[in-house]
Coordinates of C-alpha atoms in Angstrom, one line a residue:
M1 CA -128.2 70.5 -23.6
L2 CA -128.4 67.1 -25.4
F3 CA -124.7 66.3 -24.6
E4 CA -124.7 64.3 -21.4
L5 CA -122.1 65.6 -18.9
T6 CA -120.4 63.4 -16.3
E7 CA -120.7 64.2 -12.6
E8 CA -117.1 65.4 -12.6
Q9 CA -117.7 67.7 -15.5
L10 CA -120.7 69.2 -13.8
M11 CA -118.7 69.7 -10.6
I12 CA -116.0 71.6 -12.6
Q13 CA -118.7 73.7 -14.3
T14 CA -120.3 74.6 -11.0
M15 CA -116.9 75.4 -9.3
V16 CA -115.8 77.7 -12.2
R17 CA -119.2 79.3 -12.4
D18 CA -119.2 80.3 -8.7
F19 CA -115.6 81.6 -9.0
A20 CA -116.4 83.6 -12.2
Q21 CA -119.5 85.2 -10.7
E22 CA -117.9 86.0 -7.4
V23 CA -114.4 87.1 -8.5
V24 CA -114.0 87.7 -12.2
L25 CA -117.3 89.4 -12.9
S26 CA -116.9 92.1 -10.2
T27 CA -114.0 93.8 -12.0
A28 CA -114.8 93.1 -15.7
M29 CA -116.4 96.5 -16.5
E30 CA -113.7 98.4 -14.7
R31 CA -110.9 96.4 -16.5
D32 CA -112.6 97.1 -19.8
R33 CA -112.3 100.8 -19.0
T34 CA -108.8 100.9 -17.5
K35 CA -107.3 98.1 -19.8
E36 CA -105.6 96.6 -16.7
F37 CA -104.4 93.0 -17.3
P38 CA -106.2 90.6 -15.0
A39 CA -103.1 89.2 -13.4
E40 CA -104.6 88.7 -10.0
N41 CA -107.6 86.9 -11.4
L42 CA -105.3 84.7 -13.4
R43 CA -103.3 83.9 -10.3
K44 CA -106.5 82.8 -8.5
M45 CA -107.5 80.8 -11.6
A46 CA -104.2 79.0 -11.5
E47 CA -104.8 77.9 -7.9
L48 CA -108.0 76.2 -9.3
G49 CA -106.1 74.5 -12.0
L50 CA -107.5 76.5 -14.8
M51 CA -104.3 77.6 -16.5
G52 CA -103.2 74.1 -17.5
M53 CA -106.4 72.2 -17.5
M54 CA -105.7 69.5 -20.1
V55 CA -102.0 69.0 -19.0
S56 CA -101.4 65.9 -16.9
P57 CA -100.7 66.3 -13.1
E58 CA -97.1 65.1 -13.8
Y59 CA -96.5 68.6 -15.3
N60 CA -98.6 70.6 -12.8
G61 CA -101.8 70.4 -14.9
A62 CA -105.3 69.4 -13.8
G63 CA -105.6 66.4 -16.2
A64 CA -109.0 67.4 -17.3
D65 CA -110.6 66.6 -20.7
T66 CA -111.5 69.0 -23.4
V67 CA -115.3 69.0 -22.5
S68 CA -114.4 70.1 -19.0
Y69 CA -112.2 72.8 -20.4
V70 CA -115.0 74.1 -22.6
L71 CA -117.3 74.2 -19.7
A72 CA -114.8 76.1 -17.6
L73 CA -113.8 78.5 -20.4
Q74 CA -117.4 79.5 -21.2
E75 CA -118.0 80.4 -17.6
I76 CA -115.0 82.6 -17.5
A77 CA -116.1 84.2 -20.8
Y78 CA -119.5 84.8 -19.4
A79 CA -118.0 87.0 -16.7
C80 CA -115.1 88.6 -18.6
A81 CA -114.1 87.8 -22.2
S82 CA -110.7 89.5 -21.8
T83 CA -109.8 87.1 -19.0
A84 CA -111.1 84.2 -21.1
V85 CA -109.0 84.9 -24.1
V86 CA -105.8 84.7 -22.0
M87 CA -107.0 81.4 -20.5
S88 CA -107.8 80.1 -23.9
V89 CA -104.4 80.9 -25.5
Q90 CA -102.6 79.6 -22.4
N91 CA -104.5 76.2 -22.5
S92 CA -105.4 75.5 -26.1
V93 CA -102.5 76.9 -27.9
V94 CA -99.5 77.1 -25.7
C95 CA -99.7 74.4 -23.0
E96 CA -101.1 71.8 -25.4
T97 CA -98.5 72.5 -28.0
I98 CA -95.6 72.0 -25.7
D99 CA -97.3 69.0 -24.1
R100 CA -97.7 67.4 -27.6
F101 CA -94.5 68.4 -29.4
G102 CA -92.0 69.3 -26.6
T103 CA -89.1 67.3 -25.3
E104 CA -89.0 66.1 -21.7
E105 CA -86.6 68.9 -20.9
Q106 CA -88.9 71.5 -22.5
K107 CA -91.8 70.1 -20.5
Q108 CA -89.9 70.4 -17.3
N109 CA -88.6 73.9 -18.1
Y110 CA -91.6 75.5 -19.7
L111 CA -94.8 73.4 -19.5
K112 CA -94.7 72.9 -15.7
P113 CA -94.6 76.7 -14.9
L114 CA -97.1 77.4 -17.6
A115 CA -99.6 74.8 -16.3
A116 CA -99.1 76.0 -12.8
G117 CA -100.0 79.5 -13.9
E118 CA -96.6 80.8 -12.8
V119 CA -96.0 82.1 -16.3
I120 CA -98.3 83.4 -19.0
G121 CA -97.8 82.0 -22.5
A122 CA -98.2 83.5 -26.0
F123 CA -98.2 82.1 -29.6
A124 CA -96.6 84.2 -32.3
M125 CA -97.4 83.3 -35.9
T126 CA -99.2 86.3 -37.4
E127 CA -97.2 89.1 -39.0
P128 CA -97.9 92.5 -40.6
H129 CA -98.2 90.9 -44.0
A130 CA -99.0 87.3 -43.1
G131 CA -102.2 86.4 -41.4
S132 CA -104.4 83.7 -42.9
D133 CA -101.5 82.7 -45.2
P134 CA -98.7 81.6 -42.8
V135 CA -96.4 80.7 -45.7
S136 CA -96.1 84.4 -46.4
Q137 CA -94.4 85.1 -43.1
S138 CA -91.0 86.7 -43.4
T139 CA -89.6 86.0 -39.9
W140 CA -86.6 83.8 -40.4
A141 CA -84.3 81.7 -38.2
K142 CA -80.7 80.6 -39.0
R143 CA -78.7 77.9 -37.2
D144 CA -75.5 79.2 -35.7
R145 CA -73.8 76.3 -33.9
D146 CA -75.8 75.7 -30.7
H147 CA -78.2 78.6 -31.3
Y148 CA -80.8 79.8 -33.8
I149 CA -80.8 83.5 -34.7
I150 CA -84.3 84.8 -35.3
N151 CA -85.2 88.1 -37.1
G152 CA -88.6 89.4 -37.9
T153 CA -91.8 91.0 -36.5
K154 CA -95.0 89.4 -35.2
R155 CA -98.3 91.2 -34.9
F156 CA -101.6 90.9 -33.0
I157 CA -100.1 88.6 -30.4
T158 CA -102.4 88.0 -27.5
S159 CA -100.6 88.4 -24.1
G160 CA -97.5 89.6 -26.0
K161 CA -96.6 92.1 -23.3
N162 CA -97.4 89.9 -20.3
A163 CA -96.1 86.5 -21.6
G164 CA -93.0 85.0 -20.1
I165 CA -92.8 82.2 -22.7
T166 CA -93.7 82.6 -26.4
I167 CA -93.9 80.0 -29.1
V168 CA -92.6 81.7 -32.3
T169 CA -92.8 80.4 -35.9
A170 CA -90.0 81.3 -38.4
K171 CA -88.7 80.1 -41.7
T172 CA -85.6 78.0 -41.5
D173 CA -85.7 77.0 -45.2
K174 CA -87.4 79.5 -47.5
T175 CA -87.3 77.0 -50.4
K176 CA -89.7 74.5 -48.8
R177 CA -92.8 76.7 -48.3
H178 CA -94.9 75.4 -45.4
K179 CA -92.4 72.6 -44.8
G180 CA -89.6 75.1 -44.3
I181 CA -91.3 76.7 -41.2
S182 CA -90.0 75.8 -37.7
A183 CA -91.2 76.7 -34.2
F184 CA -89.2 77.9 -31.2
I185 CA -89.8 78.5 -27.5
V186 CA -88.5 82.0 -26.6
R187 CA -88.2 83.3 -23.1
K188 CA -89.0 86.8 -22.1
G189 CA -85.8 88.8 -21.6
T190 CA -83.9 86.9 -24.3
P191 CA -81.5 89.4 -25.9
G192 CA -82.9 90.7 -29.2
F193 CA -86.5 89.9 -28.2
S194 CA -88.6 92.9 -27.4
V195 CA -92.3 94.0 -27.3
G196 CA -93.4 96.5 -29.9
K197 CA -96.5 98.6 -30.0
T198 CA -99.6 97.6 -28.0
E199 CA -102.8 97.8 -30.1
E200 CA -105.8 100.1 -29.2
K201 CA -108.6 97.7 -29.7
M202 CA -112.4 97.8 -30.0
G203 CA -112.9 95.0 -27.4
L204 CA -111.1 92.6 -25.1
C205 CA -109.5 95.7 -23.7
A206 CA -108.0 94.1 -20.6
S207 CA -106.1 91.6 -22.8
D208 CA -103.0 93.0 -24.3
T209 CA -102.4 92.5 -28.1
T210 CA -98.9 93.5 -29.2
D211 CA -96.1 93.4 -31.8
L212 CA -93.2 91.2 -30.9
V213 CA -89.8 92.2 -32.5
F214 CA -86.9 89.9 -33.0
E215 CA -83.5 91.4 -33.9
D216 CA -80.7 88.9 -34.0
C217 CA -82.5 87.1 -31.2
R218 CA -80.3 84.1 -30.1
V219 CA -82.4 81.1 -29.0
P220 CA -80.7 77.9 -27.7
A221 CA -81.0 75.1 -30.2
E222 CA -82.6 72.9 -27.5
D223 CA -85.6 75.3 -27.6
L224 CA -86.5 74.3 -31.1
L225 CA -90.0 72.8 -30.8
G226 CA -90.2 69.5 -32.7
Q227 CA -87.9 69.2 -35.6
E228 CA -86.9 71.8 -38.3
G229 CA -89.8 72.1 -40.7
D230 CA -92.4 71.1 -38.1
G231 CA -93.6 74.6 -37.5
F232 CA -96.5 74.6 -39.9
K233 CA -97.8 71.3 -38.6
I234 CA -97.4 72.5 -35.0
A235 CA -99.2 75.8 -35.7
M236 CA -102.1 74.1 -37.5
T237 CA -102.5 71.5 -34.7
A238 CA -102.5 74.4 -32.2
L239 CA -105.2 76.2 -34.1
D240 CA -107.4 73.1 -34.1
G241 CA -107.6 73.2 -30.3
G242 CA -107.6 77.0 -30.3
R243 CA -110.7 77.1 -32.4
I244 CA -112.6 75.0 -29.9
G245 CA -111.4 77.6 -27.3
I246 CA -112.8 80.5 -29.4
A247 CA -116.1 78.6 -29.8
A248 CA -116.3 78.2 -26.0
Q249 CA -115.6 81.9 -25.5
S250 CA -118.4 82.6 -27.9
L251 CA -120.8 80.5 -25.9
G252 CA -120.0 82.3 -22.7
V253 CA -120.4 85.8 -24.1
A254 CA -123.6 84.9 -26.0
Q255 CA -125.1 83.4 -22.9
A256 CA -124.3 86.5 -20.9
A257 CA -125.9 88.7 -23.6
L258 CA -129.0 86.5 -23.8
D259 CA -129.5 86.5 -20.0
A260 CA -129.0 90.3 -19.9
A261 CA -131.6 90.8 -22.7
A262 CA -134.1 88.4 -21.2
S263 CA -133.8 90.1 -17.8
Y264 CA -134.0 93.6 -19.2
S265 CA -137.1 92.7 -21.3
K266 CA -139.0 91.7 -18.2
E267 CA -138.1 95.0 -16.4
R268 CA -138.4 97.6 -19.2
E269 CA -142.0 98.8 -19.7
Q270 CA -143.5 100.4 -22.8
F271 CA -147.1 101.1 -23.6
G272 CA -148.1 100.0 -20.1
Q273 CA -146.5 96.5 -20.1
P274 CA -143.0 94.9 -20.0
I275 CA -141.5 94.7 -23.5
A276 CA -141.2 90.9 -22.9
K277 CA -144.9 90.7 -23.7
F278 CA -144.4 91.8 -27.3
Q279 CA -144.3 89.0 -29.7
G280 CA -141.6 90.5 -31.9
L281 CA -139.2 90.7 -29.0
R282 CA -140.1 87.2 -27.7
W283 CA -139.3 85.8 -31.1
M284 CA -135.9 87.6 -31.1
L285 CA -135.1 85.9 -27.7
A286 CA -136.3 82.5 -29.1
D287 CA -134.0 82.8 -32.1
M288 CA -131.1 83.9 -29.9
A289 CA -131.5 80.9 -27.6
T290 CA -131.8 78.5 -30.5
E291 CA -128.7 79.7 -32.2
L292 CA -126.8 79.5 -28.9
E293 CA -127.9 75.9 -28.3
A294 CA -126.9 74.9 -31.8
A295 CA -123.5 76.4 -31.3
R296 CA -123.2 74.6 -27.9
Q297 CA -123.9 71.2 -29.5
L298 CA -121.3 71.8 -32.3
T299 CA -118.7 72.9 -29.7
F300 CA -119.2 69.9 -27.4
F301 CA -119.2 67.5 -30.4
A302 CA -115.8 68.9 -31.5
A303 CA -114.5 68.7 -27.9
A304 CA -115.8 65.1 -27.5
N305 CA -114.2 64.1 -30.8
K306 CA -110.9 65.4 -29.6
D307 CA -111.2 63.6 -26.3
S308 CA -112.0 60.3 -28.0
G309 CA -108.9 60.6 -30.2
K310 CA -111.0 61.1 -33.4
K311 CA -110.0 63.6 -36.1
Y312 CA -111.6 66.9 -35.2
T313 CA -110.1 69.6 -37.5
M314 CA -113.3 70.0 -39.5
Q315 CA -115.5 69.8 -36.4
A316 CA -113.4 72.5 -34.7
S317 CA -113.7 74.8 -37.7
M318 CA -117.4 74.2 -37.8
A319 CA -117.8 75.0 -34.1
K320 CA -115.6 78.1 -34.4
L321 CA -117.4 79.3 -37.5
F322 CA -120.9 78.9 -36.3
A323 CA -120.3 80.0 -32.7
S324 CA -118.4 83.1 -33.6
E325 CA -121.0 84.2 -36.1
M326 CA -123.7 83.3 -33.6
V327 CA -122.3 85.5 -30.8
N328 CA -122.1 88.5 -33.1
D329 CA -125.8 88.0 -34.0
V330 CA -126.9 87.4 -30.4
T331 CA -125.0 90.3 -28.9
A332 CA -126.3 92.6 -31.6
K333 CA -129.9 91.5 -30.9
A334 CA -129.3 91.9 -27.1
L335 CA -128.1 95.4 -27.7
Q336 CA -131.2 96.2 -29.8
I337 CA -133.5 94.9 -27.1
H338 CA -131.9 97.3 -24.7
G339 CA -132.6 100.2 -27.1
G340 CA -130.7 103.4 -26.4
Y341 CA -129.5 102.0 -23.0
G342 CA -127.6 99.3 -24.9
Y343 CA -125.5 101.8 -26.6
T344 CA -124.2 103.2 -23.3
K345 CA -121.5 101.9 -21.1
E346 CA -123.9 101.7 -18.2
Y347 CA -125.0 98.3 -19.4
A348 CA -122.7 95.3 -19.9
V349 CA -124.3 94.4 -23.2
E350 CA -122.3 97.2 -24.9
R351 CA -119.1 95.4 -23.8
Y352 CA -120.4 92.1 -25.0
Y353 CA -121.1 93.5 -28.4
R354 CA -117.5 94.9 -28.7
D355 CA -115.8 91.9 -27.3
A356 CA -117.7 89.5 -29.6
R357 CA -116.7 91.2 -32.8
V358 CA -113.1 89.8 -33.0
F359 CA -114.3 86.2 -32.6
T360 CA -115.0 85.9 -36.4
I361 CA -111.5 87.2 -37.1
Y362 CA -108.8 85.8 -34.8
E363 CA -107.4 82.2 -34.9
G364 CA -108.7 81.9 -38.4
T365 CA -111.4 84.2 -40.0
S366 CA -114.9 82.9 -40.8
E367 CA -113.7 82.8 -44.4
I368 CA -110.7 80.6 -43.5
Q369 CA -113.0 78.2 -41.5
R370 CA -115.1 77.8 -44.7
V371 CA -111.9 77.0 -46.6
V372 CA -110.9 74.4 -44.1
I373 CA -114.4 72.8 -44.0
A374 CA -114.6 72.7 -47.8
N375 CA -111.2 71.2 -48.1
H376 CA -112.2 68.3 -45.9
L377 CA -115.4 67.8 -47.6
L378 CA -113.8 67.7 -51.1
G379 CA -110.7 65.8 -50.0
D380 CA -108.3 68.7 -50.8
R381 CA -105.1 69.0 -48.7
Y382 CA -103.1 72.1 -48.2
V383 CA -105.2 74.2 -50.6
G384 CA -103.9 77.7 -50.0
T385 CA -101.5 76.1 -47.5
L386 CA -104.4 75.5 -45.0
R387 CA -105.5 71.9 -44.2

């Protein structure tokens, strides 16, 4: 890797790699089958400071930089992508959002338990008829003295069933388009707030993805995040960090698939020799490794830009676009190298292939990433409501 890591970053990577291999990996295939939420693994990860990595120690976080977070997240994804997506949403989207936009009271009440891993967080923006176009969302909130009343349904919410704290976007002024969207912190158990159906998914089976339903849900006014009308800005900022998280997950799964394919190719024999001896297969492995390294450099460049305070929206979209497309290609080739065995659940490569498929879809499809990148290149702002 061309990106030079500090001694502290290398120590974090080694610590998380050891933990992931010893603890997380051992139950990954079983959790994929049973769909059991990795609560115990997440509790142990919290003890290592992995559930609020970029939050300052003042609020129970580890105070780590984004590069360290990427290193840790890819190691968890290498072992179990389902566990990694929970960690990613918790860190990139929920904790960072409250840390950046929350009041001191909100940080004390919500960020501290989140960063300590005492509570799982979720971010609810997507709706049945509003995905890539957040302005089309129909969930609305109305001020009623010292409360807001929220009505609507959110869809495809990661950790929706297991989250104790959810950031929810809703329209507070339908006439102002993206400037009429606000964000709220909603606690589990709030009257009028319920979990709807849980999706049956192709991959990431141990991570729940649900509907969230709001029926005259009364949220205290002090739980408005930022100001009225800040919701779109808050969501877009959260997605910038989230896209670096998706890229890191892609790196971890792709590395696991590449390692599995290389190992299998040295063991599997055909025509009297290991299949690793055949040039066609060797070139496949070479292409996989090259794509993976290119994605790694893009991801660390975006993370380094974020850490140095530079603008990183375009870099995050580039990393997410390239890495998510890469992991789909690498896992497909890894499965192909395994032949018929790759199509069975006996080998982990089948799980890698299924888990990877959603990476080009959630937190902004590949098509949306191209829109974001093109907008930055051409100087367009808020084209199609996306920056």
